[in-house]
PDB file of C-alpha atoms in Angstrom:
ATOM      1  CA  GLU M1202       8.139   8.419   0.789  1.00 87.00           C
ATOM      2  CA  ARG M1203      10.320  10.283  -1.745  1.00 87.00           C
ATOM      3  CA  ILE M1204       8.298   9.123  -5.045  1.00 89.00           C
ATOM      4  CA  GLU M1205       5.297  10.007  -3.452  1.00 89.00           C
ATOM      5  CA  LYS M1206       6.343  13.324  -2.925  1.00 91.00           C
ATOM      6  CA  LEU M1207       7.387  13.656  -6.194  1.00 90.00           C
ATOM      7  CA  ALA M1208       4.370  12.436  -6.996  1.00 87.00           C
ATOM      8  CA  GLU M1209       1.608  14.915  -4.932  1.00 90.00           C
ATOM      9  CA  GLY M1210       3.769  17.661  -5.609  1.00 91.00           C
ATOM     10  CA  THR M1211       2.931  17.065  -9.788  1.00 88.00           C
ATOM     11  CA  GLY M1212      -0.876  16.815  -8.782  1.00 91.00           C
ATOM     12  CA  SER M1213      -3.332  16.487 -11.683  1.00 95.00           C
ATOM     13  CA  TYR M1214      -1.963  15.814 -15.021  1.00 97.00           C
ATOM     14  CA  HIS M1215      -3.371  14.592 -18.148  1.00 97.00           C
ATOM     15  CA  ALA M1216      -1.394  11.661 -20.594  1.00 97.00           C
ATOM     16  CA  ASP M1217      -1.860   9.256 -23.647  1.00 98.00           C
ATOM     17  CA  VAL M1218      -2.031   5.593 -23.170  1.00 97.00           C
ATOM     18  CA  LEU M1219      -0.632   3.229 -25.510  1.00 97.00           C
ATOM     19  CA  ILE M1220      -1.511  -0.592 -23.977  1.00 96.00           C
ATOM     20  CA  MET M1221      -0.034  -3.493 -26.126  1.00 96.00           C
ATOM     21  CA  LEU M1222      -2.170  -6.947 -24.930  1.00 92.00           C
ATOM     22  CA  LYS M1223      -0.604  -9.537 -25.890  1.00 89.00           C
ATOM     23  CA  LYS M1224      -3.617 -12.790 -26.399  1.00 81.00           C
ATOM     24  CA  ASN M1225      -3.618 -16.731 -28.365  1.00 80.00           C
ATOM     25  CA  GLY M1226      -0.360 -15.266 -30.135  1.00 81.00           C
ATOM     26  CA  GLU M1227      -1.767 -11.784 -31.652  1.00 87.00           C
ATOM     27  CA  THR M1228      -0.756  -8.157 -29.903  1.00 91.00           C
ATOM     28  CA  ARG M1229      -3.844  -5.635 -29.765  1.00 90.00           C
ATOM     29  CA  ILE M1230      -3.104  -1.802 -29.553  1.00 93.00           C
ATOM     30  CA  ILE M1231      -5.395   0.111 -27.226  1.00 95.00           C
ATOM     31  CA  LYS M1232      -4.897   3.975 -27.478  1.00 95.00           C
ATOM     32  CA  GLY M1233      -6.265   6.514 -24.872  1.00 96.00           C
ATOM     33  CA  GLN M1234      -6.305   9.556 -22.883  1.00 97.00           C
ATOM     34  CA  PHE M1235      -5.391   9.394 -19.003  1.00 98.00           C
ATOM     35  CA  LYS M1236      -6.364  11.876 -16.500  1.00 97.00           C
ATOM     36  CA  PHE M1237      -5.205  11.901 -12.797  1.00 97.00           C
ATOM     37  CA  LYS M1238      -5.499  13.864  -9.332  1.00 96.00           C
ATOM     38  CA  TRP M1239      -3.128  13.191  -6.510  1.00 94.00           C
ATOM     39  CA  PRO M1240      -3.846  10.963  -4.320  1.00 93.00           C
ATOM     40  CA  ASN M1241      -6.161   8.263  -6.743  1.00 94.00           C
ATOM     41  CA  MET M1242      -8.770   9.681  -8.858  1.00 97.00           C
ATOM     42  CA  ARG M1243      -8.002   8.807 -12.290  1.00 97.00           C
ATOM     43  CA  TRP M1244     -10.074   8.914 -15.951  1.00 98.00           C
ATOM     44  CA  GLU M1245      -9.088   6.720 -18.307  1.00 98.00           C
ATOM     45  CA  LYS M1246     -10.733   6.710 -22.161  1.00 97.00           C
ATOM     46  CA  ASN M1247      -9.737   3.675 -24.542  1.00 96.00           C
ATOM     47  CA  GLN M1248     -10.292   3.115 -27.968  1.00 92.00           C
ATOM     48  CA  ASN M1249     -10.433  -0.779 -28.410  1.00 85.00           C
ATOM     49  CA  PRO M1250     -10.222  -1.992 -32.082  1.00 79.00           C
ATOM     50  CA  THR M1251     -12.942  -4.411 -32.584  1.00 79.00           C
ATOM     51  CA  LYS M1252     -13.998  -6.151 -36.217  1.00 76.00           C
ATOM     52  CA  ARG M1253     -16.740  -3.511 -36.646  1.00 77.00           C
ATOM     53  CA  GLY M1254     -14.284  -0.667 -35.990  1.00 76.00           C
ATOM     54  CA  PHE M1255     -13.185   0.680 -32.381  1.00 82.00           C
ATOM     55  CA  SER M1256     -15.232   0.285 -29.331  1.00 89.00           C
ATOM     56  CA  THR M1257     -14.840   3.033 -26.420  1.00 94.00           C
ATOM     57  CA  GLY M1258     -14.394   1.678 -22.630  1.00 96.00           C
ATOM     58  CA  ILE M1259     -14.429   4.511 -19.721  1.00 97.00           C
ATOM     59  CA  ILE M1260     -12.945   4.248 -16.389  1.00 98.00           C
ATOM     60  CA  ILE M1261     -13.814   6.434 -13.531  1.00 98.00           C
ATOM     61  CA  SER M1262     -12.729   6.610 -10.291  1.00 98.00           C
ATOM     62  CA  ASP M1263     -12.833   8.778  -7.239  1.00 97.00           C
ATOM     63  CA  GLY M1264     -11.124   6.868  -5.026  1.00 95.00           C
ATOM     64  CA  ASN M1265     -14.003   5.343  -3.451  1.00 96.00           C
ATOM     65  CA  PHE M1266     -15.865   3.521  -6.247  1.00 97.00           C
ATOM     66  CA  GLN M1267     -14.864   3.130  -9.881  1.00 97.00           C
ATOM     67  CA  TRP M1268     -17.251   3.279 -12.880  1.00 98.00           C
ATOM     68  CA  ASN M1269     -16.326   0.942 -16.350  1.00 97.00           C
ATOM     69  CA  TYR M1270     -18.489   2.275 -19.274  1.00 97.00           C
ATOM     70  CA  ILE M1271     -19.031   0.759 -22.708  1.00 96.00           C
ATOM     71  CA  PRO M1272     -21.133   3.549 -23.875  1.00 95.00           C
ATOM     72  CA  SER M1273     -22.007   1.808 -26.740  1.00 92.00           C
ATOM     73  CA  ARG M1274     -23.635  -1.279 -24.642  1.00 93.00           C
ATOM     74  CA  LYS M1275     -24.930   0.820 -22.927  1.00 96.00           C
ATOM     75  CA  PHE M1276     -23.863  -1.421 -19.912  1.00 97.00           C
ATOM     76  CA  ALA M1277     -21.455  -0.480 -16.286  1.00 98.00           C
ATOM     77  CA  MET M1278     -19.718  -1.746 -13.776  1.00 97.00           C
ATOM     78  CA  LYS M1279     -20.093  -0.107 -10.296  1.00 98.00           C
ATOM     79  CA  TYR M1280     -17.411  -1.210  -7.662  1.00 97.00           C
ATOM     80  CA  ASP M1281     -17.143   0.081  -4.156  1.00 97.00           C
ATOM     81  CA  LEU M1282     -13.691   0.069  -3.781  1.00 95.00           C
ATOM     82  CA  LYS M1283     -13.561   0.442  -0.022  1.00 94.00           C
ATOM     83  CA  GLY M1284     -16.449  -1.760   0.511  1.00 95.00           C
ATOM     84  CA  MET M1285     -14.446  -4.170  -2.021  1.00 95.00           C
ATOM     85  CA  ASP M1286     -11.257  -4.032   0.475  1.00 94.00           C
ATOM     86  CA  GLU M1287     -12.797  -4.395   3.646  1.00 95.00           C
ATOM     87  CA  ASP M1288     -14.574  -7.434   2.715  1.00 95.00           C
ATOM     88  CA  ALA M1289     -11.335  -8.987   1.347  1.00 93.00           C
ATOM     89  CA  ARG M1290      -9.339  -8.338   4.795  1.00 92.00           C
ATOM     90  CA  GLN M1291     -12.550  -9.581   6.431  1.00 94.00           C
ATOM     91  CA  LYS M1292     -12.245 -12.801   3.670  1.00 94.00           C
ATOM     92  CA  GLY M1293      -8.499 -12.835   5.226  1.00 93.00           C
ATOM     93  CA  TRP M1294      -6.968 -11.754   1.879  1.00 91.00           C
ATOM     94  CA  ILE M1295      -3.842  -8.541   1.997  1.00 88.00           C
ATOM     95  CA  SER M1296      -6.626  -6.490   0.370  1.00 86.00           C
ATOM     96  CA  ALA M1297      -9.172  -6.136  -2.507  1.00 86.00           C
ATOM     97  CA  ASP M1298      -5.895  -5.204  -5.055  1.00 82.00           C
ATOM     98  CA  SER M1299      -2.774  -5.504  -4.407  1.00 84.00           C
ATOM     99  CA  PHE M1300       0.423  -7.367  -4.416  1.00 90.00           C
ATOM    100  CA  GLU M1301       1.775 -10.646  -1.976  1.00 90.00           C
ATOM    101  CA  GLN M1302       2.956  -9.025   0.954  1.00 85.00           C
ATOM    102  CA  GLY M1303       6.967  -8.116   0.822  1.00 90.00           C
ATOM    103  CA  SER M1304       7.019  -9.255  -2.369  1.00 93.00           C
ATOM    104  CA  ILE M1305       7.559  -5.770  -4.477  1.00 94.00           C
ATOM    105  CA  LYS M1306      11.384  -5.531  -4.984  1.00 96.00           C
ATOM    106  CA  TYR M1307      13.576  -1.955  -6.024  1.00 96.00           C
ATOM    107  CA  LEU M1308      15.052  -3.808  -9.271  1.00 97.00           C
ATOM    108  CA  GLY M1309      17.542  -0.455  -9.959  1.00 97.00           C
ATOM    109  CA  LYS M1310      17.340   2.471 -12.778  1.00 97.00           C
ATOM    110  CA  GLU M1311      17.012   2.523 -16.416  1.00 97.00           C
ATOM    111  CA  LEU M1312      16.202   4.577 -19.181  1.00 97.00           C
ATOM    112  CA  LEU M1313      12.356   4.571 -21.315  1.00 95.00           C
ATOM    113  CA  GLU M1314      12.461   6.723 -23.857  1.00 89.00           C
ATOM    114  CA  LEU M1315      15.814   8.879 -22.295  1.00 91.00           C
ATOM    115  CA  ASN M1316      13.980   9.056 -19.205  1.00 93.00           C
ATOM    116  CA  GLU M1317      15.472   8.322 -16.477  1.00 97.00           C
ATOM    117  CA  MET M1318      12.784   5.616 -14.259  1.00 97.00           C
ATOM    118  CA  TYR M1319      12.882   4.132 -10.684  1.00 97.00           C
ATOM    119  CA  VAL M1320      12.332   0.187 -11.506  1.00 98.00           C
ATOM    120  CA  PHE M1321       9.847  -2.200  -9.372  1.00 97.00           C
ATOM    121  CA  GLU M1322       8.722  -4.937  -9.250  1.00 97.00           C
ATOM    122  CA  GLY M1323       6.147  -7.419  -7.349  1.00 96.00           C
ATOM    123  CA  THR M1324       4.078 -10.421  -7.252  1.00 94.00           C
ATOM    124  CA  PRO M1325       0.272  -9.940  -8.041  1.00 92.00           C
ATOM    125  CA  SER M1326      -1.907 -11.128  -5.044  1.00 90.00           C
ATOM    126  CA  ALA M1327      -3.287 -14.233  -4.997  1.00 86.00           C
ATOM    127  CA  LEU M1328      -6.936 -12.804  -4.725  1.00 88.00           C
ATOM    128  CA  MET M1329      -5.363 -10.751  -8.078  1.00 85.00           C
ATOM    129  CA  GLN M1330      -4.553 -14.002  -9.625  1.00 83.00           C
ATOM    130  CA  ARG M1331      -7.948 -16.011  -9.185  1.00 84.00           C
ATOM    131  CA  ASN M1332     -10.119 -13.317 -10.413  1.00 78.00           C
ATOM    132  CA  ALA M1333      -7.869 -12.408 -13.068  1.00 77.00           C
ATOM    133  CA  ALA M1334      -8.998 -14.064 -16.838  1.00 75.00           C
ATOM    134  CA  ASN M1335      -5.211 -14.033 -17.962  1.00 77.00           C
ATOM    135  CA  PRO M1336      -3.471 -13.689 -14.518  1.00 81.00           C
ATOM    136  CA  PRO M1337       0.421 -12.403 -14.546  1.00 89.00           C
ATOM    137  CA  GLY M1338       3.443 -14.030 -12.621  1.00 92.00           C
ATOM    138  CA  LYS M1339       5.178 -10.572 -12.690  1.00 96.00           C
ATOM    139  CA  THR M1340       4.746  -6.653 -12.665  1.00 96.00           C
ATOM    140  CA  ARG M1341       7.014  -4.346 -13.201  1.00 97.00           C
ATOM    141  CA  MET M1342       6.797  -0.551 -12.818  1.00 97.00           C
ATOM    142  CA  TYR M1343       8.322   2.004 -14.362  1.00 98.00           C
ATOM    143  CA  LEU M1344       8.422   5.562 -12.114  1.00 96.00           C
ATOM    144  CA  SER M1345      10.051   8.508 -13.090  1.00 95.00           C
ATOM    145  CA  VAL M1346      12.869  10.248 -11.096  1.00 95.00           C
ATOM    146  CA  LYS M1347      12.361  13.646 -12.362  1.00 93.00           C
ATOM    147  CA  ASP M1348       7.931  13.325 -10.898  1.00 93.00           C
ATOM    148  CA  GLY M1349       7.395  10.199  -9.370  1.00 93.00           C
ATOM    149  CA  ILE M1350       4.583   9.480 -12.246  1.00 94.00           C
ATOM    150  CA  LEU M1351       3.823   6.386 -13.281  1.00 95.00           C
ATOM    151  CA  ARG M1352       5.439   5.835 -17.229  1.00 97.00           C
ATOM    152  CA  LYS M1353       4.772   1.610 -17.908  1.00 98.00           C
ATOM    153  CA  ILE M1354       3.549  -0.636 -16.878  1.00 97.00           C
ATOM    154  CA  VAL M1355       4.113  -4.360 -18.203  1.00 97.00           C
ATOM    155  CA  ASP M1356       2.551  -7.624 -17.184  1.00 95.00           C
ATOM    156  CA  TYR M1357       4.710 -10.740 -17.224  1.00 95.00           C
ATOM    157  CA  ASP M1358       2.762 -14.450 -17.612  1.00 92.00           C
ATOM    158  CA  HIS M1359       4.478 -17.212 -15.376  1.00 90.00           C
ATOM    159  CA  GLU M1360       6.852 -17.997 -17.643  1.00 91.00           C
ATOM    160  CA  GLY M1361       8.026 -14.606 -17.997  1.00 92.00           C
ATOM    161  CA  GLN M1362       6.800 -13.662 -21.136  1.00 92.00           C
ATOM    162  CA  ILE M1363       4.960 -10.016 -21.699  1.00 94.00           C
ATOM    163  CA  ILE M1364       1.098 -10.402 -21.932  1.00 94.00           C
ATOM    164  CA  LEU M1365       0.207  -6.600 -21.245  1.00 95.00           C
ATOM    165  CA  SER M1366       2.428  -3.472 -21.552  1.00 97.00           C
ATOM    166  CA  LYS M1367       1.106   0.369 -20.572  1.00 97.00           C
ATOM    167  CA  THR M1368       2.232   2.997 -21.576  1.00 97.00           C
ATOM    168  CA  PHE M1369       1.876   7.243 -20.389  1.00 97.00           C
ATOM    169  CA  SER M1370       2.918   9.679 -22.389  1.00 96.00           C
ATOM    170  CA  ASN M1371       2.957  13.187 -23.882  1.00 95.00           C
ATOM    171  CA  ILE M1372       2.212  14.060 -19.473  1.00 94.00           C
ATOM    172  CA  ARG M1373       0.791  17.972 -19.424  1.00 95.00           C
ATOM    173  CA  LYS M1374       0.110  19.510 -15.749  1.00 94.00           C
ATOM    174  CA  ASP M1375      -3.120  20.745 -15.408  1.00 95.00           C
ATOM    175  CA  SER M1376      -3.326  22.502 -12.155  1.00 93.00           C
ATOM    176  CA  SER M1377      -7.179  22.742 -13.066  1.00 96.00           C
ATOM    177  CA  ILE M1378      -8.550  18.968 -12.463  1.00 97.00           C
ATOM    178  CA  SER M1379     -10.981  18.848 -10.168  1.00 96.00           C
ATOM    179  CA  ALA M1380     -12.515  16.385  -7.903  1.00 96.00           C
ATOM    180  CA  LYS M1381     -15.738  17.083 -10.080  1.00 96.00           C
ATOM    181  CA  ASP M1382     -13.606  15.639 -13.368  1.00 96.00           C
ATOM    182  CA  PHE M1383     -13.751  12.295 -11.749  1.00 97.00           C
ATOM    183  CA  GLU M1384     -17.656  12.383 -11.087  1.00 96.00           C
ATOM    184  CA  PHE M1385     -19.863  10.143 -13.247  1.00 96.00           C
ATOM    185  CA  SER M1386     -23.629   9.755 -13.696  1.00 95.00           C
ATOM    186  CA  PRO M1387     -24.743   6.328 -15.646  1.00 94.00           C
ATOM    187  CA  PRO M1388     -26.967   8.229 -18.723  1.00 95.00           C
ATOM    188  CA  GLU M1389     -30.428   6.891 -18.376  1.00 95.00           C
ATOM    189  CA  GLY M1390     -30.889   3.061 -19.426  1.00 96.00           C
ATOM    190  CA  THR M1391     -27.226   1.904 -18.497  1.00 97.00           C
ATOM    191  CA  ARG M1392     -27.767  -1.373 -16.951  1.00 98.00           C
ATOM    192  CA  ILE M1393     -25.762  -1.309 -14.071  1.00 98.00           C
ATOM    193  CA  LEU M1394     -23.858  -4.098 -12.271  1.00 97.00           C
ATOM    194  CA  GLU M1395     -22.944  -3.566  -8.664  1.00 97.00           C
ATOM    195  CA  VAL M1396     -19.764  -5.351  -7.345  1.00 96.00           C
ATOM    196  CA  LYS M1397     -19.165  -4.944  -3.624  1.00 94.00           C
ATOM    197  CA  ASP M1398     -17.626  -7.876  -2.305  1.00 94.00           C
ATOM    198  CA  VAL M1399     -14.396 -10.109  -3.365  1.00 92.00           C
ATOM    199  CA  GLY M1400     -16.474 -13.295  -3.609  1.00 90.00           C
ATOM    200  CA  PRO M1401     -15.176 -16.597  -1.075  1.00 90.00           C
ATOM    201  CA  SER M1402     -12.555 -16.078   1.651  1.00 91.00           C
ATOM    202  CA  ALA M1403      -9.095 -16.986   1.247  1.00 86.00           C
ATOM    203  CA  ASN M1404      -9.497 -20.599   3.040  1.00 82.00           C
ATOM    204  CA  ASN M1405     -12.195 -21.270   0.509  1.00 75.00           C
TER     205      ASN M1405
END
């Protein structure tokens, strides 16, 4: 509750994003920009390195729907977040995107680039494990003691090796960010794939 109050007080902000993705012995570095408005609106634009340069990926969520858009491919995925969560609960999952119930633990405080952090660790849900291409065994989260903002998230494989880290830096509060910043209409000619459910039930 204390962390949520801190984050709510921050309201809305911009940040830089650095993602380090490890796969098949190689590390890929992805840079991007991030925008957030309390409680659950987010916008993220990343530059993913490829053999031909960079591929841009955009994620926009207003809390009800999430769009994953790739301009170069004229392709977008539209996720019905609330519909998926309801479908998950009806099929016996805890939710469409959560940790295993009771798995989140507080590990204490650590310094991250000289800033004090609350550190939490949890086990991703069975549903997330099933749907992820490279499912993590544990996820660790670093939230700022000062403002409650998530500054880093790290996924570990089942052997305890880091497979992904995502760091938010250069936080800039901006009260001018509005709900309109999280609206998205795909350009004409975009191929859209809609996702409204989570698939089989927990017992399948």
